[in-house]
PDB file of C-alpha atoms and ligand atoms in Angstrom:
ATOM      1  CA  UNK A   1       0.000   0.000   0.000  1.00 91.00           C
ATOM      2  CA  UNK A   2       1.025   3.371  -0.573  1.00 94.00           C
ATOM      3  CA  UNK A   3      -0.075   6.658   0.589  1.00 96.00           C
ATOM      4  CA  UNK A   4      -1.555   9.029  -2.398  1.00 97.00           C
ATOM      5  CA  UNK A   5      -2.459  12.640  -2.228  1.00 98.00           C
ATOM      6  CA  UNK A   6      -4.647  14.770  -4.782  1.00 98.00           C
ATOM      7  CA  UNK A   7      -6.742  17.956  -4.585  1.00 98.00           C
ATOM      8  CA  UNK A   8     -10.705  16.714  -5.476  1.00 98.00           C
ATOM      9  CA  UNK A   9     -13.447  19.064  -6.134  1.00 98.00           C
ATOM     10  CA  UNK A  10     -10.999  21.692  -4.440  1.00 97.00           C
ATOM     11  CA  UNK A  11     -10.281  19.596  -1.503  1.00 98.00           C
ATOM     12  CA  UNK A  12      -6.917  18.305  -0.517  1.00 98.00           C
ATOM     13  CA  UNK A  13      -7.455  14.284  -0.030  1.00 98.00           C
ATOM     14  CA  UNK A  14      -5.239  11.747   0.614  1.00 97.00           C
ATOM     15  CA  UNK A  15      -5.371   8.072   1.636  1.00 96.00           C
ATOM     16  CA  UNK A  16      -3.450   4.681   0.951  1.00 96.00           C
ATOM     17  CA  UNK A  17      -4.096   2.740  -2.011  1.00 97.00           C
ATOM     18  CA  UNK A  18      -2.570  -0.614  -3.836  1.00 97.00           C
ATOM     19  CA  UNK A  19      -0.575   0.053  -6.741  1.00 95.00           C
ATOM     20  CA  UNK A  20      -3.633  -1.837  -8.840  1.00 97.00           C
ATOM     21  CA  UNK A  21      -6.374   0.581  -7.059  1.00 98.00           C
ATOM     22  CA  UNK A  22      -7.777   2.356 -10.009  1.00 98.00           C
ATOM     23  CA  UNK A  23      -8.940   5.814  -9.911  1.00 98.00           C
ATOM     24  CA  UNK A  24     -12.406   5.182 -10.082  1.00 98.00           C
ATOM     25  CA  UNK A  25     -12.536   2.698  -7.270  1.00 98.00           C
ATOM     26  CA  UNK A  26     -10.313   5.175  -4.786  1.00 98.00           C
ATOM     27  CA  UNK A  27     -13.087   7.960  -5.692  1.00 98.00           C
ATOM     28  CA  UNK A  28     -16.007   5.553  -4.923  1.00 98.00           C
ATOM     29  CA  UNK A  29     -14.503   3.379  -1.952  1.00 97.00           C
ATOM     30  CA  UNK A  30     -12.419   5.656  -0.616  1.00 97.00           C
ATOM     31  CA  UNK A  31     -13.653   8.910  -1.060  1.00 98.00           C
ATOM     32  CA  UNK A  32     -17.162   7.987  -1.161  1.00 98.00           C
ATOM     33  CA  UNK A  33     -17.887   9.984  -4.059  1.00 98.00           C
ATOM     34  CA  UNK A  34     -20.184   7.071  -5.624  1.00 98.00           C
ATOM     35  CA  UNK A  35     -21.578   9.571  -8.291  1.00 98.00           C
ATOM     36  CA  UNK A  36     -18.467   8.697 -10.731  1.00 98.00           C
ATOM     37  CA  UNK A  37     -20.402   5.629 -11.678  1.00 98.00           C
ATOM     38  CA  UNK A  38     -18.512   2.224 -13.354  1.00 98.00           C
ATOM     39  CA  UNK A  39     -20.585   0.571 -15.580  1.00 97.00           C
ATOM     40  CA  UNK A  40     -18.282  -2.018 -17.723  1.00 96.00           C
ATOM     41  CA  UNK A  41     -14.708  -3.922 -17.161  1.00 77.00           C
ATOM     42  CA  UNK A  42     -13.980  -2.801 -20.875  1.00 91.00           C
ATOM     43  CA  UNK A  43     -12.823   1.183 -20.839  1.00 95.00           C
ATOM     44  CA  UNK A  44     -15.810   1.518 -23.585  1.00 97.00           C
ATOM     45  CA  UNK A  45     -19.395   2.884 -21.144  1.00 98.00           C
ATOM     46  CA  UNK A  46     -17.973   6.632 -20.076  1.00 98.00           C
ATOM     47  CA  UNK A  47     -19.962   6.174 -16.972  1.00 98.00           C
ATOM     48  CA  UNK A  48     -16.547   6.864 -14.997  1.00 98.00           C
ATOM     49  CA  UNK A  49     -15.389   9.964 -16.504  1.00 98.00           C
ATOM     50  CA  UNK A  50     -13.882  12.470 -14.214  1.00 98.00           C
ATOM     51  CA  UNK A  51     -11.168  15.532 -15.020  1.00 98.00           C
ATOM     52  CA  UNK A  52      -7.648  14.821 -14.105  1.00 98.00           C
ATOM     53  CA  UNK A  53      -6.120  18.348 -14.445  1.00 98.00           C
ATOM     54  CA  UNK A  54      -9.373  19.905 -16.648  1.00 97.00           C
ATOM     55  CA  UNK A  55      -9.271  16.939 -19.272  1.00 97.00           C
ATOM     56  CA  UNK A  56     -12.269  14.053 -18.928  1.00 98.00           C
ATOM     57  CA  UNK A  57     -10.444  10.867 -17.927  1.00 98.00           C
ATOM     58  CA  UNK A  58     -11.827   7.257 -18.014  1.00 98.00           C
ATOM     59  CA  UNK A  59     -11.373   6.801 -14.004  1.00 98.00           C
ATOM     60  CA  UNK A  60     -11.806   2.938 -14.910  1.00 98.00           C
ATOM     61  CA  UNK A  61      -8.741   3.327 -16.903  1.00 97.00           C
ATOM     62  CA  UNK A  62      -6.085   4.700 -14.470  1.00 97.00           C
ATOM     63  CA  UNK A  63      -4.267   3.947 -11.662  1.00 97.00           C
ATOM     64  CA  UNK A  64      -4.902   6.402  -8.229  1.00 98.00           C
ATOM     65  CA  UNK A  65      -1.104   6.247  -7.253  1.00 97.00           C
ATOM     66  CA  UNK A  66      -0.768   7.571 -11.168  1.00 97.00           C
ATOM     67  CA  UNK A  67      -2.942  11.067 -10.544  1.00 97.00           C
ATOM     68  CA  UNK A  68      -1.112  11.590  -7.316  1.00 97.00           C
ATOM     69  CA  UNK A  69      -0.641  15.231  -6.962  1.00 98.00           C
ATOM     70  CA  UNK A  70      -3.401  16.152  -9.900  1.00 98.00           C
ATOM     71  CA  UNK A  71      -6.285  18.257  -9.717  1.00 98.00           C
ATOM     72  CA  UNK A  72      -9.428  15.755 -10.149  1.00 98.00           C
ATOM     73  CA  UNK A  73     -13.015  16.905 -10.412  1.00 98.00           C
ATOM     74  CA  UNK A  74     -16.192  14.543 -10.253  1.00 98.00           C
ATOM     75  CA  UNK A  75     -20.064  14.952 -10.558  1.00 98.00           C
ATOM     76  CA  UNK A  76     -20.012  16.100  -7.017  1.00 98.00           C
ATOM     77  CA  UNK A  77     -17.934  18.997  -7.355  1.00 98.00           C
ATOM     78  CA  UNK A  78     -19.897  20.569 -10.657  1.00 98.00           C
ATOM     79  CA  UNK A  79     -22.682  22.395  -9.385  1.00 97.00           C
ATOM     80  CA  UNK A  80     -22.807  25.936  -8.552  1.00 97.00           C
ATOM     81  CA  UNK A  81     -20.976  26.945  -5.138  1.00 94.00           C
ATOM     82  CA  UNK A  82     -24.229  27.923  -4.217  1.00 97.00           C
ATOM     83  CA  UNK A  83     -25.547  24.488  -4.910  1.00 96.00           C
ATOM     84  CA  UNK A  84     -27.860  25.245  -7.473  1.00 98.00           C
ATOM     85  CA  UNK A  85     -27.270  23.254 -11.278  1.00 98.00           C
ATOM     86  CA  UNK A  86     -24.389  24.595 -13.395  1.00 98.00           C
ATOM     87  CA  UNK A  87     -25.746  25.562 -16.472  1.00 98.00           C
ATOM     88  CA  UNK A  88     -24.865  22.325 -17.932  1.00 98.00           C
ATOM     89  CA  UNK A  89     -26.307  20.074 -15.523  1.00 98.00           C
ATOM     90  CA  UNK A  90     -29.430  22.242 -15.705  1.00 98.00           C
ATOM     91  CA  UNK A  91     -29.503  21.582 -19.798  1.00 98.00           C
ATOM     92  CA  UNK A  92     -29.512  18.019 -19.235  1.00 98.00           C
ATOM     93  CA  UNK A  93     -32.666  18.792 -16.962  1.00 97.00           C
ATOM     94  CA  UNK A  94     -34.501  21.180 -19.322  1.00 97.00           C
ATOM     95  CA  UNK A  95     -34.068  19.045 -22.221  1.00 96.00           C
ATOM     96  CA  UNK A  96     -34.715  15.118 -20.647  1.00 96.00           C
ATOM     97  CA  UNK A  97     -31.293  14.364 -21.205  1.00 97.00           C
ATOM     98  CA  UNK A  98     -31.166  11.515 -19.129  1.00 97.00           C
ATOM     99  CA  UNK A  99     -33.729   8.451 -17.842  1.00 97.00           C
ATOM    100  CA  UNK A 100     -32.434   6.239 -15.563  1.00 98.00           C
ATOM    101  CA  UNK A 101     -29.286   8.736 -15.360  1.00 98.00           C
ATOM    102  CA  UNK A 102     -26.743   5.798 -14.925  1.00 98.00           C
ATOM    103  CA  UNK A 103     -24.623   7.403 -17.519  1.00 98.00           C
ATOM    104  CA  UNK A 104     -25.518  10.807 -16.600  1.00 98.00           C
ATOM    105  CA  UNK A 105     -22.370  11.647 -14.280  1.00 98.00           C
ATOM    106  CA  UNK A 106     -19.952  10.756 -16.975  1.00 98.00           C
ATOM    107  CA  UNK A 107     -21.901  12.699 -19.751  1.00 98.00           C
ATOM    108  CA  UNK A 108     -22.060  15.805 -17.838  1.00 98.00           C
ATOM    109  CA  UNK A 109     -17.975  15.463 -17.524  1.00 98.00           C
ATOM    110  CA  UNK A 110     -16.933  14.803 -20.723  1.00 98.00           C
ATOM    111  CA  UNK A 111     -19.345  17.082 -22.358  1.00 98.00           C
ATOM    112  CA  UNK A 112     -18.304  20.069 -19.898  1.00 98.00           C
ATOM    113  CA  UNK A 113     -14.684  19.006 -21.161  1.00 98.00           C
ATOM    114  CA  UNK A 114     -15.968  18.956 -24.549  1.00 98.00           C
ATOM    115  CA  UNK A 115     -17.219  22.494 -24.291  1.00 98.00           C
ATOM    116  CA  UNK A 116     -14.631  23.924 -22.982  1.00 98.00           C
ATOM    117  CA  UNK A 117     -12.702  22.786 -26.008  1.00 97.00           C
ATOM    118  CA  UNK A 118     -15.357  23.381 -28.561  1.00 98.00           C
ATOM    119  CA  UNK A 119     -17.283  26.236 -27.078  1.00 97.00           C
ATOM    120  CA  UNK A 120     -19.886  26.505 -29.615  1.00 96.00           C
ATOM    121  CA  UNK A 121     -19.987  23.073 -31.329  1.00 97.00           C
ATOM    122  CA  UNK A 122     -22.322  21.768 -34.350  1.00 96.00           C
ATOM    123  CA  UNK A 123     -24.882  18.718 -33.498  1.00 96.00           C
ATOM    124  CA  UNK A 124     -22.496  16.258 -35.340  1.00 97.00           C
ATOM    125  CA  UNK A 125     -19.335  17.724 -33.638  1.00 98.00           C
ATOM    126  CA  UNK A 126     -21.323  17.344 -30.022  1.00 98.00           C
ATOM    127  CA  UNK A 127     -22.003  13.715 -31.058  1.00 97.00           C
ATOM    128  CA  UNK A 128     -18.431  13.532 -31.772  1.00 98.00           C
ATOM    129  CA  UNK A 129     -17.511  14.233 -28.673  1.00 98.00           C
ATOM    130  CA  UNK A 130     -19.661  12.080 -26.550  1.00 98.00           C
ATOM    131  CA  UNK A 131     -18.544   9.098 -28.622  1.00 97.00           C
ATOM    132  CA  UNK A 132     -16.633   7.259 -26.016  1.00 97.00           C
ATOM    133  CA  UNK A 133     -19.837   7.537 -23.618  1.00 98.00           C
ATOM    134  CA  UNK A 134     -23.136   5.130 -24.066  1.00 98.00           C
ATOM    135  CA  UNK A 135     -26.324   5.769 -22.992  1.00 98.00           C
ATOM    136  CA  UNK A 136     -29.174   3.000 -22.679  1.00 97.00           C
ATOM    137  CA  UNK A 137     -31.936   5.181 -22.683  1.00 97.00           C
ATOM    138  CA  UNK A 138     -32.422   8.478 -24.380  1.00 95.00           C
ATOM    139  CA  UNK A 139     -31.056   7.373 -28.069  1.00 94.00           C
ATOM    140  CA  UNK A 140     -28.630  10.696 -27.270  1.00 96.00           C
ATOM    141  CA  UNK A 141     -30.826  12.868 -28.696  1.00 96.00           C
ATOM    142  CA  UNK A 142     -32.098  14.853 -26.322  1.00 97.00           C
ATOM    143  CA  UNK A 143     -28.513  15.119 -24.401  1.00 98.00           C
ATOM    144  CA  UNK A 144     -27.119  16.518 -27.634  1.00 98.00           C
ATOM    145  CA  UNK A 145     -29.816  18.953 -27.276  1.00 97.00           C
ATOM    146  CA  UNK A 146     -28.798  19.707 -23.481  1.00 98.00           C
ATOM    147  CA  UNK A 147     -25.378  20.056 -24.975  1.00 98.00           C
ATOM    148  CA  UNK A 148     -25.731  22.456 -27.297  1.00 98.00           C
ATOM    149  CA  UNK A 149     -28.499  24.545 -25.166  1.00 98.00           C
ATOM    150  CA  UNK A 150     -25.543  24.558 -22.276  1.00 98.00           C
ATOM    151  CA  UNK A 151     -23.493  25.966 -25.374  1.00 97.00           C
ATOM    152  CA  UNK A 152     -25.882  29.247 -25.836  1.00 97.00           C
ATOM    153  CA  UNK A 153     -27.209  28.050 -28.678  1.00 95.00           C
ATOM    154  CA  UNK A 154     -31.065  27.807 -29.576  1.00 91.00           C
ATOM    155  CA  UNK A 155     -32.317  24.386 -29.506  1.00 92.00           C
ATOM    156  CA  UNK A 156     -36.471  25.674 -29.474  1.00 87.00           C
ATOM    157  CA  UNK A 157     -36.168  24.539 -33.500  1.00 80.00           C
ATOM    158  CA  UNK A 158     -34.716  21.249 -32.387  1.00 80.00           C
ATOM    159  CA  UNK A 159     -38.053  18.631 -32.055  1.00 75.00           C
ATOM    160  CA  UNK A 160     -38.081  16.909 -28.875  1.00 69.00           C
ATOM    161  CA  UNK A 161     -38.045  12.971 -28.542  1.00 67.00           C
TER     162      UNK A 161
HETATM  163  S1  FES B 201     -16.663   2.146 -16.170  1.00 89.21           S
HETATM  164 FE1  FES B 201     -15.072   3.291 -17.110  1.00 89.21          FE
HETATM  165  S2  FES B 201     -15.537   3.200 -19.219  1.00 89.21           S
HETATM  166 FE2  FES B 201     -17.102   1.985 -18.303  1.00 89.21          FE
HETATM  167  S1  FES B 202     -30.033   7.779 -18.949  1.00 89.21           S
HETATM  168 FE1  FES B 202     -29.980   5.619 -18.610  1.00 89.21          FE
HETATM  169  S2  FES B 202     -28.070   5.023 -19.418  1.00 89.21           S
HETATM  170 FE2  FES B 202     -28.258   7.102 -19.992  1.00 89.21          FE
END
């Protein structure tokens, strides 16, 4: 075991993990953050995604001991200080971008990654960028929709479904 240290959601954290603990499983077990979600053995679901110094990271994928020292930020830490939705997560609301919202977590990090790469992205560049994440429920529609709405763009044109 070895002791690892990381700032999460703008706390300092530490705690001892094995050299095989992956990032998603120190988050969940020993953080207790369970909203990073893990929802395949394969790298392929983007249920886990989390930001590892701004950039969305398969947490399934990594080691802890590997972040050690990083900034990480999870579904916990991206609403509003005041607690309220971010504008993002309130898209996703407004627009039905989620069902069961297993996949929801992940979606909201890699598209808030995505965004703040592609500020102002087309539909087929938002699906794009949500490729590595699946959804069993809303056919994606409807969170490219919450996407591009969290973008500034209109979406009232863009039929519901
Ligand atoms: S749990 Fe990480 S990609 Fe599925
Ligand atoms: S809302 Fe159920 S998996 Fe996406």
């Amino acid at each position: 075991m070895t002791k690892v240290s990381m700032t999460v959601n703008g706390k300092a954290v530490s705690g001892e993990v094995e050299g095989r603990t992956l990032l998603s499983t120190f988050l969940r077990d020993g953080l207790g953050l369970t909203g990073t979600h893990v929802g395949c053995d394969t790298s392929q679901c983007g249920a886990c995604v989390v930001h590892v110094d701004g950039r969305a990271v398969k947490s399934c994928t990594i080691f802890a001991a590997d972040v050690a020292g990083a900034t990480v930020k999870t579904i916990e830490g991206m609403a509003n200080p005041d607690g309220s939705l971010s504008t993002l997560q309130q898209a996703f609301q407004d627009n039905h971008g989620l069902q069961c919202g297993f996949c929801t977590p992940g979606m909201v990090m890699a598209s808030a990654a995505f965004l703040a790469e592609n500020p102002t992205p087309t539909e087929a560049e938002v699906r794009h960028g949500l490729e590595g994440n699946i959804c069993r429920c809303t056919g994606y529609h409807n969170i490219v929709k919450a996407v591009l709405q969290a973008s500034g763009q209109d979406v009232s044109k863009i039929a519901a479904e």
